[in-house]
Each structure stands twice: as C-alpha cells, then as structure tokens.
Amino acid sequence: MAQETGRQGADLSRDGATQTVASVDRGRRGFLGGSGLAAIGAVIGSGMPFSDTLVPAASAQGTAPAKGPQHLKYPGKNEGLVVLGERPLVAETPESLLDDDTTPTEKFYIRNNGQIPEPAKDPEAWKIVIDGEVNNRLELSLGELKSKYRIATRRMVLECGGNGRSAFSPPARGNQWTNGGAGCAEWTGIALADVLKAAGLKSSAKYTAHYAADLHLSGDASKPSLSRGVRIEKAMDPYTMIVWGMNGEPLPNIHGGPVRLVVPGWPGSASQKWLTRINIRDKEHDGAGMTEFSYRVAIKPMVPGEKGDPKNFRILESMPVRSLITNPANGAKFSAGTKELKLRGAAWAGDLTVKAVDVSTDFGATWHKAGLSKPKNKYDWQRWTATVKLPSDGYFEIWTRATDSKGVMQPHQAGFWNPQGYGGNAMHRIAVLVG
Amino acid sequence: MHAIPSLSFRRLLDAPLSRGLTLLCVGALIAWATPALAQNFTPRDESPEDFPAGAGRDETFYACTACHGFKLVAQQGLSRAGWEDSINLMVRRHNMPALDEADRARLLGYLEATYPPRAPAARGGWQNPFSKQ
C-alpha cells in the first residue's frame, strides 16, 4: 500500500513523459543512453501535474533568479523560508524565524533527497514492515501503530546533518545551510523500541536500515533516494520514535507524512520520511547516504580542501552543540541612544544537553552568561535570554556560543573540514545598527 | 565544436501536459488532502541564461539538470578536483550516464571557471547585512 502510494506520481509522470520525450527527442541523442531516457522521462514528469496552479509566483517565465535569497512559495509554509534548491526541494528557516518555543510547522525547514511523493490517499492504511534479524516479521498499518502501542508526544529537535555547512572554508560539497536546517516540533507517535520488542530482536541485531516511498531523483524506482540507519542502541532509545503527528496535526506530506521516523539528536537523514520498512541488519548499514563521505566526519583531521580517504571516515552520530540568536534578526536597526538590547535564542546539543550559553557584543573579547531554560523533555532545545548593554550608537555584532553538558563549546569557525561539510557548528552572529 | 543540443534534454518541462490530467489530479488532491500542506510542488523553471555565461555553460546546464536543479550545482564552490569528484559521484552513485572525455572536459572547464572555491560560498557563509559591497 505504502509502496503504491509512493509510486503514484511516477506512474502518472511516465504517461506525461512519453509524449514529452517524443517531442523533444531530436536534440539529445548521443548524450544519454536508452536507460537514461526512461529515467529522465520519469523525472520530468514528476514536476508536471500541478504546473498550472502552483508555479511559484516568482517564477514567471524567463525571469532570472533574483539576487539575494529566494523565498519559499509553498502552500502552508512560511514565505520567510529560504530556498536552497527546488529540485529536490530544500529550504531553511532563517534564525529569526526560530523564535517560537515550539517551531510551528509552517516555519519548519524542508529537506528532501528525492522526489516528493503524492500525499497518501488513505493514511490509516499506510504500512510499514519490520524485517531482518527479528523473530517475527511485522507488517503494521498506521491504524495498528496507533492502536497497539503506547502513544507519546515529545518536543524534540530535528536537525539536518549538514546544518552549518556554509561556514566551511573552502566550501564543502552539499546544500549550503547556514543555521536554519533545524527546528523543534512536538512529535506524536510511538517508541520504535516498542515495535522492535514486539518483533523480537535476535541477538544478531546490530543496525537498522530505513526505507521509504520517495523516488530517487533519476526516477529509478529500484534505487532508494536515501536509506540510512542507526546502531541498534539508538533505535532502542525510548525517544527514537515512529511518528504520525506534528504539532498536534497529522504529519504533513512535505514533512514525511503519513509516517516517518524521528531519531533525535542525530543527523536528520536518519529520521526517514515516508517510512515503509525498517530492516534489521547484523552489521552496519551500507545504504544510500551511509558510505564514503556521506554523513561522515574525518577520524584523523584532514587538510581543508584535500581529497579524503574514505577509510579515514566515521559515521556522524550525535550532532554537535549549537546556539542561535532568534531575536533580534540579523540586520535589525535600533533608534539612536538605544543602550540595552534584549536577546532571545535557542540552543541544543545532539544527544547531550546545553550547560551554558554566552553572548558577546565585542567579537568575543568579553562574554556574558545568558539565562537558560530547562528542556521540556530529553532532546528538546533550550531557550535562552540575555540583556546586553551597548556603550554607544553604531555597528555591533552579537555573537552567541553554547557549551554542552560535557563542557564542549562551539568554536569560532567551522573546523575539522571534511568533503561534505558535516559537524560545522561555528558560533552564530548577527549584526545590528544603532542610530 | 560541440553542438549545444547534443546535451539538451531538459526542456522537456516546457512541453504541455494534457489539461485533463492536470485537472484530474488537482481534483483528487482536494478530495483527500489534509489542509494546505498536502499539495505538491512545481519547481520553478531554470534556464542556462540564469547562470553566468562561459564556455560550456549550456552543455553543463543540460547535463546537470536531468535529476536536480542547477541551483544545487551553483551553490557549490569547488576546485577542479572537487568537481571531478562530484561528477564521478553522480555517475557512481546516482545513475548519471558516464560522459565521454570531450564532454567531461567541457563541463569541468565551465564548472571550474564559474564555481571555484571561494568564501563565503554563493549565498552561504555569514554576510554582513549592512555592507554596501
């Protein structure tokens, strides 16, 4: 069922594609082989069904992309989100839009690796399969997940593994996230651990492998667009959840609904959207996004910009500590004579908690402690506030840095360069002008 | 000389889709949608002219937009070796058809010249909102 729903878009597109391919085929022989054609047909088609109704306003024919950030036009999403790419659709939330204690769904960042599936026609019938190193293979509908297991709602940070990547120098390959590949929502669902217990893990169970209904960008239905997994210990963490609710509403399609994983504290790619299957393996998973430099960091630090050796890389598990100033916004102006600024922000630290947040108005020469709230539950972010004095009118930068519960602080720069730019958690800064 | 069309397989998006089909889909959507968020998304149409001119631009554009937007490419700032790795990655991992030597060199030439390593990267890094430069 899940599979069918996921493929629907592709079937549709194939119809559309046949005509289109025929009409433009003239020019492109010789470049792609036959298999390429089929794949491209499917890809092209996928973008078509709603072209009459939902073309973003900014995309009037022939208009060059505007300079500066491109804002998202997507039904139900906040237009302040900044588009990093439209195919696949990837959009980040500017820090100043992360000012709510709970990130509203409309402000939550979007990361896709493949094509966005059509919304499920019958969400309750969406099925997930648990198989592999288990005593009982399970096939469970969303309806059954809701009725058979203990339901919980938790506020937890979801963060893209590449968050902060744009601060690397030289640039690292991938979407150039600033700090906006993160948000903190209320997730409703069940503990993955409860389902795994029902399936009965064999002693050989070591690692999960997640599969989903979104098509690979090339349109090849046999190729997962992303298939990551986690060590079985993390899968058994009671906060690792199969969820169907986000902020009290059914999980929207664009956020992986009807059913996704939330593996808090670890790169968002482990939190598979449009979840259809979890295969339990007796060894580390080697699916799309698990190998070479994907979601991995260097073991022996490498010279920035050099070619990495995959043997020197390990999987990035817990995300590093990060803090943001969510108010004021970067670029805010204050009237002459303003002597004091009230600051608000958020901080989180992967599997850990945040011990302290400091702010500076003089590029780090002096630091002031911020007031820090307690997390609502494990993996929640912590909100902070601070009041800083300004000695005069003029241009100021405000810097923030957080320290995690093990005493590790955010660095001034994204360090430990790696080819795909993971683990970049440089201090956040904003500029303000007084007078 | 390379004829530009030899690499052009992207304009497919421009071809009209049967209107009946579109209406049908939209109808179906409304019937089973959870509110606003359930609808699908149409990427805006990119064209080679949206990106800096240079030898090999059009070929690169068409070769690299079969699967994803060019914006994903234009966001990067990589050395020639970095671009080579990227193309190899597309072929090895993502179903991109292998390029012959001439096409490869042409694409690399454009990518290397137009999107070299630089800081801050295209839109990334921290930019001073008050800076006039």
Short mmCIF file of C-alpha atoms in Angstrom, two decimals, chain A:
data_model
loop_
_atom_site.label_atom_id
_atom_site.label_comp_id
_atom_site.label_asym_id
_atom_site.label_seq_id
_atom_site.Cartn_x
_atom_site.Cartn_y
_atom_site.Cartn_z
CA MET A 1 0.00 0.00 0.00
CA ALA A 2 2.66 2.41 1.03
CA GLN A 3 4.70 1.45 -1.98
CA GLU A 4 1.77 2.04 -4.27
CA THR A 5 1.12 5.45 -2.88
CA GLY A 6 4.71 6.38 -3.25
CA ARG A 7 4.91 5.37 -6.85
CA GLN A 8 1.77 7.01 -7.96
CA GLY A 9 3.49 10.14 -9.01
CA ALA A 10 5.92 8.18 -11.08
CA ASP A 11 3.23 6.28 -12.97
CA LEU A 12 1.46 9.46 -13.77
CA SER A 13 4.62 11.02 -14.96
CA ARG A 14 5.51 8.19 -17.23
CA ASP A 15 2.38 8.88 -19.23
CA GLY A 16 3.18 12.52 -19.47
CA ALA A 17 6.77 11.74 -20.21
CA THR A 18 6.19 9.59 -23.25
CA GLN A 19 4.69 12.45 -25.17
CA THR A 20 7.22 14.96 -23.96
CA VAL A 21 10.22 12.83 -24.67
CA ALA A 22 8.99 12.24 -28.19
CA SER A 23 8.53 15.91 -28.86
CA VAL A 24 12.00 16.98 -27.85
CA ASP A 25 13.95 13.88 -28.60
CA ARG A 26 15.59 15.39 -31.67
CA GLY A 27 18.29 17.23 -29.91
CA ARG A 28 19.61 14.91 -27.36
CA ARG A 29 20.59 11.64 -28.93
CA GLY A 30 24.08 10.54 -28.27
CA PHE A 31 24.37 12.00 -24.86
CA LEU A 32 22.26 9.67 -22.83
CA GLY A 33 21.77 6.02 -23.48
CA GLY A 34 18.35 4.43 -23.58
CA SER A 35 18.16 3.83 -19.87
CA GLY A 36 18.81 7.48 -19.25
CA LEU A 37 15.83 8.42 -21.32
CA ALA A 38 13.40 6.39 -19.32
CA ALA A 39 14.78 7.76 -16.12
CA ILE A 40 14.60 11.31 -17.30
CA GLY A 41 11.08 10.87 -18.54
CA ALA A 42 10.02 9.89 -15.08
CA VAL A 43 11.86 12.77 -13.52
CA ILE A 44 10.50 15.39 -15.80
CA GLY A 45 7.00 14.10 -15.40
CA SER A 46 7.13 14.31 -11.69
CA GLY A 47 7.19 18.03 -11.70
CA MET A 48 4.28 18.38 -14.01
CA PRO A 49 0.90 17.60 -12.56
CA PHE A 50 0.23 20.89 -10.88
CA SER A 51 2.11 23.24 -13.09
CA ASP A 52 -0.99 25.23 -13.90
CA THR A 53 -1.86 26.01 -10.35
CA LEU A 54 1.20 26.08 -8.22
CA VAL A 55 4.04 27.62 -10.13
CA PRO A 56 5.74 29.88 -7.61
CA ALA A 57 4.82 33.48 -8.25
CA ALA A 58 8.45 34.48 -8.60
CA SER A 59 8.93 32.11 -11.46
CA ALA A 60 7.21 33.98 -14.23
CA GLN A 61 8.62 32.70 -17.50
CA GLY A 62 12.07 33.87 -18.30
CA THR A 63 12.68 35.69 -15.05
CA ALA A 64 16.19 35.20 -13.84
CA PRO A 65 16.52 34.21 -10.21
CA ALA A 66 16.57 37.34 -8.11
CA LYS A 67 19.80 38.23 -6.38
CA GLY A 68 19.76 37.50 -2.70
CA PRO A 69 17.82 34.76 -1.02
CA GLN A 70 14.93 33.14 -2.84
CA HIS A 71 11.89 32.81 -0.61
CA LEU A 72 9.74 29.74 -0.47
CA LYS A 73 6.31 29.69 -2.06
CA TYR A 74 4.68 26.51 -0.89
CA PRO A 75 1.13 26.06 0.33
CA GLY A 76 1.02 26.18 4.10
CA LYS A 77 4.68 27.16 4.50
CA ASN A 78 6.03 30.47 5.70
CA GLU A 79 7.39 32.70 2.94
CA GLY A 80 10.33 33.66 5.10
CA LEU A 81 11.91 30.27 4.49
CA VAL A 82 14.88 30.44 2.14
CA VAL A 83 15.07 28.04 -0.79
CA LEU A 84 18.41 26.27 -1.17
CA GLY A 85 17.12 24.15 -4.04
CA GLU A 86 13.80 23.40 -5.65
CA ARG A 87 14.61 20.04 -7.19
CA PRO A 88 14.95 18.41 -4.74
CA LEU A 89 13.04 20.89 -2.61
CA VAL A 90 15.27 22.11 0.22
CA ALA A 91 14.50 25.22 2.27
CA GLU A 92 15.95 26.55 5.50
CA THR A 93 14.50 28.67 8.27
CA PRO A 94 16.31 31.96 8.94
CA GLU A 95 17.40 32.08 12.59
CA SER A 96 14.95 34.89 13.38
CA LEU A 97 12.05 32.62 12.41
CA LEU A 98 13.10 30.09 15.02
CA ASP A 99 11.90 32.42 17.77
CA ASP A 100 8.95 30.26 18.90
CA ASP A 101 9.37 27.83 21.80
CA THR A 102 7.87 25.18 19.54
CA THR A 103 8.66 25.64 15.84
CA PRO A 104 5.33 25.94 14.01
CA THR A 105 5.00 23.53 11.11
CA GLU A 106 4.83 26.40 8.64
CA LYS A 107 8.30 27.51 9.74
CA PHE A 108 9.89 24.08 9.86
CA TYR A 109 12.75 23.53 7.40
CA ILE A 110 12.36 21.22 4.42
CA ARG A 111 14.92 18.70 3.25
CA ASN A 112 14.22 16.18 0.50
CA ASN A 113 16.68 13.85 -1.17
CA GLY A 114 14.36 12.54 -3.85
CA GLN A 115 11.05 13.38 -5.43
CA ILE A 116 8.18 14.35 -3.17
CA PRO A 117 5.62 11.53 -3.21
CA GLU A 118 1.95 12.19 -3.79
CA PRO A 119 0.10 12.53 -0.49
CA ALA A 120 -1.26 9.18 0.72
CA LYS A 121 -4.89 8.64 -0.21
CA ASP A 122 -5.64 6.57 2.86
CA PRO A 123 -3.11 7.43 5.57
CA GLU A 124 -4.52 4.96 8.11
CA ALA A 125 -3.75 2.12 5.70
CA TRP A 126 -0.09 3.19 5.22
CA LYS A 127 2.02 0.15 6.06
CA ILE A 128 5.44 -0.30 7.50
CA VAL A 129 7.35 -3.56 7.57
CA ILE A 130 9.86 -4.63 10.21
CA ASP A 131 12.04 -7.48 9.00
CA GLY A 132 15.56 -8.85 9.00
CA GLU A 133 17.15 -10.01 12.26
CA VAL A 134 13.84 -10.37 14.12
CA ASN A 135 11.87 -13.38 15.31
CA ASN A 136 8.58 -12.12 13.88
CA ARG A 137 8.38 -10.08 10.72
CA LEU A 138 5.79 -7.37 11.34
CA GLU A 139 3.60 -5.58 8.88
CA LEU A 140 1.73 -2.77 10.58
CA SER A 141 -0.70 -0.20 9.26
CA LEU A 142 -0.74 3.30 10.69
CA GLY A 143 -4.09 2.36 12.25
CA GLU A 144 -2.42 -0.56 14.03
CA LEU A 145 0.54 1.54 15.16
CA LYS A 146 -1.95 3.90 16.78
CA SER A 147 -3.97 1.18 18.50
CA LYS A 148 -1.34 -1.35 19.56
CA TYR A 149 1.39 0.75 21.14
CA ARG A 150 1.73 3.42 23.80
CA ILE A 151 1.41 6.86 22.26
CA ALA A 152 3.59 9.76 23.35
CA THR A 153 4.12 13.38 22.33
CA ARG A 154 7.57 14.88 22.72
CA ARG A 155 9.15 18.15 21.75
CA MET A 156 12.41 17.32 20.02
CA VAL A 157 14.90 18.98 17.73
CA LEU A 158 15.25 17.66 14.22
CA GLU A 159 18.38 18.90 12.52
CA CYS A 160 19.88 18.30 9.11
CA GLY A 161 23.28 16.64 9.29
CA GLY A 162 24.68 19.40 7.08
CA ASN A 163 23.40 22.28 9.20
CA GLY A 164 26.08 24.99 9.39
CA ARG A 165 27.88 23.68 6.28
CA SER A 166 28.15 27.08 4.61
CA ALA A 167 30.65 28.20 7.24
CA PHE A 168 33.32 25.78 5.99
CA SER A 169 36.27 27.19 4.14
CA PRO A 170 36.97 26.13 1.47
CA PRO A 171 33.31 25.37 0.78
CA ALA A 172 32.27 21.76 1.34
CA ARG A 173 30.02 19.97 -1.11
CA GLY A 174 26.27 19.91 -0.46
CA ASN A 175 23.40 22.23 0.36
CA GLN A 176 24.86 25.40 1.81
CA TRP A 177 22.90 25.54 5.05
CA THR A 178 23.53 28.46 7.35
CA ASN A 179 21.94 27.52 10.72
CA GLY A 180 18.38 27.01 9.52
CA GLY A 181 18.36 23.28 8.90
CA ALA A 182 16.84 22.76 12.32
CA GLY A 183 13.59 23.10 14.19
CA CYS A 184 11.93 21.84 17.33
CA ALA A 185 8.42 20.43 16.99
CA GLU A 186 6.01 18.36 19.07
CA TRP A 187 6.10 14.86 17.58
CA THR A 188 3.34 12.35 18.28
CA GLY A 189 3.89 8.66 17.79
CA ILE A 190 5.29 5.59 19.49
CA ALA A 191 8.70 4.38 20.57
CA LEU A 192 10.41 2.43 17.82
CA ALA A 193 11.75 0.27 20.68
CA ASP A 194 8.23 -0.99 21.46
CA VAL A 195 7.76 -2.17 17.90
CA LEU A 196 11.20 -3.79 17.82
CA LYS A 197 10.43 -5.58 21.09
CA ALA A 198 7.21 -6.89 19.58
CA ALA A 199 9.17 -8.11 16.57
CA GLY A 200 11.70 -9.74 18.90
CA LEU A 201 15.25 -8.72 18.10
CA LYS A 202 17.63 -11.59 17.52
CA SER A 203 20.97 -11.43 19.28
CA SER A 204 22.50 -10.80 15.87
CA ALA A 205 20.63 -7.46 15.53
CA LYS A 206 23.20 -4.66 15.18
CA TYR A 207 21.92 -1.93 12.92
CA THR A 208 18.74 -0.59 11.31
CA ALA A 209 18.23 0.15 7.60
CA HIS A 210 15.40 2.54 6.77
CA TYR A 211 13.44 2.57 3.52
CA ALA A 212 10.86 4.97 2.19
CA ALA A 213 8.41 5.73 -0.58
CA ASP A 214 10.13 8.72 -2.22
CA LEU A 215 11.57 8.12 -5.68
CA HIS A 216 15.23 8.72 -6.47
CA LEU A 217 15.78 11.93 -8.43
CA SER A 218 16.74 9.91 -11.51
CA GLY A 219 13.31 8.28 -11.43
CA ASP A 220 14.81 4.82 -10.96
CA ALA A 221 12.27 3.08 -8.73
CA SER A 222 14.75 0.39 -7.70
CA LYS A 223 17.14 2.95 -6.20
CA PRO A 224 16.44 4.38 -2.74
CA SER A 225 16.94 8.14 -2.72
CA LEU A 226 18.17 7.80 0.84
CA SER A 227 18.46 4.79 3.10
CA ARG A 228 20.21 5.36 6.36
CA GLY A 229 20.16 3.55 9.66
CA VAL A 230 21.43 3.66 13.21
CA ARG A 231 23.09 1.39 15.75
CA ILE A 232 20.55 -0.79 17.48
CA GLU A 233 21.24 1.01 20.81
CA LYS A 234 19.98 4.26 19.29
CA ALA A 235 17.00 2.50 17.73
CA MET A 236 16.12 1.23 21.23
CA ASP A 237 16.38 4.70 22.80
CA PRO A 238 12.82 5.37 24.04
CA TYR A 239 12.94 8.79 22.36
CA THR A 240 13.55 7.33 18.91
CA MET A 241 10.04 7.37 17.54
CA ILE A 242 7.81 6.38 14.68
CA VAL A 243 5.62 9.47 14.35
CA TRP A 244 2.46 10.47 12.53
CA GLY A 245 1.70 13.75 14.28
CA MET A 246 3.49 17.10 14.16
CA ASN A 247 2.40 19.96 16.40
CA GLY A 248 -0.96 18.31 17.03
CA GLU A 249 -1.83 17.80 13.35
CA PRO A 250 -1.40 14.83 11.04
CA LEU A 251 2.22 14.81 9.83
CA PRO A 252 2.13 16.76 6.54
CA ASN A 253 3.27 15.06 3.37
CA ILE A 254 6.13 17.51 2.88
CA HIS A 255 7.50 16.53 6.30
CA GLY A 256 7.32 12.81 5.54
CA GLY A 257 3.70 12.04 6.39
CA PRO A 258 1.81 9.97 6.98
CA VAL A 259 4.60 8.13 8.83
CA ARG A 260 8.25 8.95 9.49
CA LEU A 261 10.98 8.26 11.98
CA VAL A 262 12.34 10.83 14.38
CA VAL A 263 15.80 9.85 15.61
CA PRO A 264 16.50 12.87 17.80
CA GLY A 265 19.99 14.27 18.25
CA TRP A 266 21.39 12.52 15.16
CA PRO A 267 21.56 13.81 11.58
CA GLY A 268 18.04 14.32 10.25
CA SER A 269 18.66 11.85 7.43
CA ALA A 270 18.34 9.02 9.96
CA SER A 271 14.75 10.20 10.55
CA GLN A 272 13.46 8.65 7.34
CA LYS A 273 10.42 10.40 5.83
CA TRP A 274 7.59 8.40 4.18
CA LEU A 275 8.80 5.35 6.10
CA THR A 276 7.84 1.98 4.58
CA ARG A 277 10.31 -0.50 6.05
CA ILE A 278 12.92 -0.99 8.73
CA ASN A 279 15.22 -3.85 8.02
CA ILE A 280 17.25 -5.06 10.99
CA ARG A 281 20.77 -5.99 9.99
CA ASP A 282 23.57 -7.94 11.58
CA LYS A 283 26.09 -5.31 10.51
CA GLU A 284 26.38 -1.60 9.78
CA HIS A 285 24.02 -0.48 7.03
CA ASP A 286 25.52 0.38 3.64
CA GLY A 287 22.53 2.09 2.01
CA ALA A 288 22.37 5.42 0.19
CA GLY A 289 23.87 8.05 2.48
CA MET A 290 25.81 5.63 4.70
CA THR A 291 29.12 5.26 2.91
CA GLU A 292 32.21 7.18 1.74
CA PHE A 293 31.85 10.80 2.92
CA SER A 294 28.06 10.88 3.39
CA TYR A 295 27.10 11.88 6.93
CA ARG A 296 30.65 11.07 7.96
CA VAL A 297 33.49 13.03 9.52
CA ALA A 298 37.24 12.51 9.37
CA ILE A 299 38.88 10.39 12.07
CA LYS A 300 42.36 11.82 11.51
CA PRO A 301 41.82 15.55 10.80
CA MET A 302 42.49 16.37 7.16
CA VAL A 303 43.90 19.38 5.36
CA PRO A 304 40.91 21.50 4.30
CA GLY A 305 40.10 21.05 0.63
CA GLU A 306 42.13 17.91 0.13
CA LYS A 307 40.77 14.68 -1.23
CA GLY A 308 39.63 12.45 1.60
CA ASP A 309 40.30 8.77 2.02
CA PRO A 310 37.01 7.00 2.85
CA LYS A 311 38.92 4.68 5.19
CA ASN A 312 39.63 7.67 7.42
CA PHE A 313 35.93 8.44 7.99
CA ARG A 314 33.44 7.53 10.67
CA ILE A 315 29.68 7.94 10.82
CA LEU A 316 28.46 11.18 12.39
CA GLU A 317 26.16 10.20 15.23
CA SER A 318 25.29 12.89 17.82
CA MET A 319 25.08 16.38 16.30
CA PRO A 320 27.37 19.00 17.86
CA VAL A 321 26.30 21.79 20.22
CA ARG A 322 24.75 24.86 18.58
CA SER A 323 23.11 28.11 19.68
CA LEU A 324 21.19 30.73 17.75
CA ILE A 325 20.09 34.29 18.33
CA THR A 326 16.44 34.25 17.28
CA ASN A 327 15.69 37.85 18.25
CA PRO A 328 16.69 40.43 17.11
CA ALA A 329 17.12 39.42 13.49
CA ASN A 330 20.40 39.86 11.64
CA GLY A 331 20.30 43.37 10.18
CA ALA A 332 17.96 44.87 12.79
CA LYS A 333 18.14 48.65 13.29
CA PHE A 334 17.59 50.46 16.58
CA SER A 335 16.95 54.11 17.26
CA ALA A 336 19.82 56.37 18.32
CA GLY A 337 20.52 56.27 22.01
CA THR A 338 19.49 52.63 22.49
CA LYS A 339 21.68 51.48 25.36
CA GLU A 340 20.34 48.00 26.00
CA LEU A 341 19.23 45.09 23.86
CA LYS A 342 17.13 42.15 24.90
CA LEU A 343 18.20 38.95 23.19
CA ARG A 344 16.42 35.63 22.78
CA GLY A 345 17.62 32.39 21.33
CA ALA A 346 17.74 28.63 21.34
CA ALA A 347 20.47 26.10 21.98
CA TRP A 348 20.75 22.32 21.72
CA ALA A 349 23.45 19.68 21.64
CA GLY A 350 22.54 16.43 19.86
CA ASP A 351 22.37 13.62 22.40
CA LEU A 352 23.54 15.94 25.19
CA THR A 353 22.07 18.98 26.89
CA VAL A 354 23.31 22.55 26.94
CA LYS A 355 25.10 23.68 30.08
CA ALA A 356 25.68 27.33 29.25
CA VAL A 357 25.12 29.99 26.62
CA ASP A 358 27.27 33.12 26.46
CA VAL A 359 26.83 36.23 24.37
CA SER A 360 29.31 38.87 23.28
CA THR A 361 28.88 42.31 21.73
CA ASP A 362 32.60 42.85 21.10
CA PHE A 363 33.59 39.95 18.83
CA GLY A 364 34.33 37.67 21.74
CA ALA A 365 36.61 39.97 23.75
CA THR A 366 34.17 39.74 26.66
CA TRP A 367 31.32 37.32 27.27
CA HIS A 368 28.11 37.45 29.31
CA LYS A 369 26.12 34.48 30.56
CA ALA A 370 22.61 34.07 29.21
CA GLY A 371 19.68 32.73 31.23
CA LEU A 372 18.98 29.21 30.03
CA SER A 373 15.72 27.26 30.30
CA LYS A 374 15.48 23.55 31.03
CA PRO A 375 14.44 21.22 28.23
CA LYS A 376 10.81 20.07 28.40
CA ASN A 377 11.98 16.52 27.78
CA LYS A 378 15.19 14.95 26.55
CA TYR A 379 16.17 16.20 23.04
CA ASP A 380 14.10 19.38 23.41
CA TRP A 381 16.03 22.54 22.68
CA GLN A 382 16.69 25.06 25.45
CA ARG A 383 15.56 28.63 25.07
CA TRP A 384 17.78 31.39 26.40
CA THR A 385 17.50 35.11 27.07
CA ALA A 386 20.04 37.82 27.79
CA THR A 387 20.18 41.58 28.12
CA VAL A 388 23.29 43.30 26.83
CA LYS A 389 24.44 46.90 27.29
CA LEU A 390 25.79 48.88 24.39
CA PRO A 391 28.40 51.59 25.05
CA SER A 392 27.36 53.84 22.15
CA ASP A 393 25.47 54.08 18.90
CA GLY A 394 26.96 52.34 15.90
CA TYR A 395 27.53 48.97 14.34
CA PHE A 396 27.62 45.96 16.62
CA GLU A 397 27.82 42.27 16.14
CA ILE A 398 26.28 39.98 18.67
CA TRP A 399 27.83 36.56 18.98
CA THR A 400 26.50 33.56 20.81
CA ARG A 401 28.18 30.33 21.84
CA ALA A 402 26.80 27.34 23.72
CA THR A 403 28.60 24.75 25.84
CA ASP A 404 27.30 21.19 26.05
CA SER A 405 26.92 19.08 29.18
CA LYS A 406 30.37 17.59 28.59
CA GLY A 407 31.99 21.03 28.53
CA VAL A 408 32.49 21.25 24.76
CA MET A 409 31.88 24.73 23.35
CA GLN A 410 31.07 25.97 19.88
CA PRO A 411 34.20 27.10 18.05
CA HIS A 412 34.67 30.45 16.28
CA GLN A 413 34.90 28.68 12.92
CA ALA A 414 33.60 25.53 11.34
CA GLY A 415 36.56 23.27 11.97
CA PHE A 416 37.62 19.75 11.15
CA TRP A 417 36.92 20.23 7.46
CA ASN A 418 35.53 17.24 5.59
CA PRO A 419 34.50 16.95 1.92
CA GLN A 420 30.75 17.04 2.56
CA GLY A 421 30.85 19.53 5.39
CA TYR A 422 29.43 17.86 8.49
CA GLY A 423 29.79 18.98 12.07
CA GLY A 424 30.10 22.69 11.26
CA ASN A 425 28.86 24.45 14.40
CA ALA A 426 30.57 27.82 14.37
CA MET A 427 29.21 30.45 16.76
CA HIS A 428 26.19 32.32 15.47
CA ARG A 429 26.49 36.06 14.89
CA ILE A 430 24.14 38.84 13.90
CA ALA A 431 24.84 42.45 13.04
CA VAL A 432 22.73 45.34 14.35
CA LEU A 433 22.91 49.08 13.74
CA VAL A 434 22.08 51.61 16.43
CA GLY A 435 21.25 55.16 15.35
#
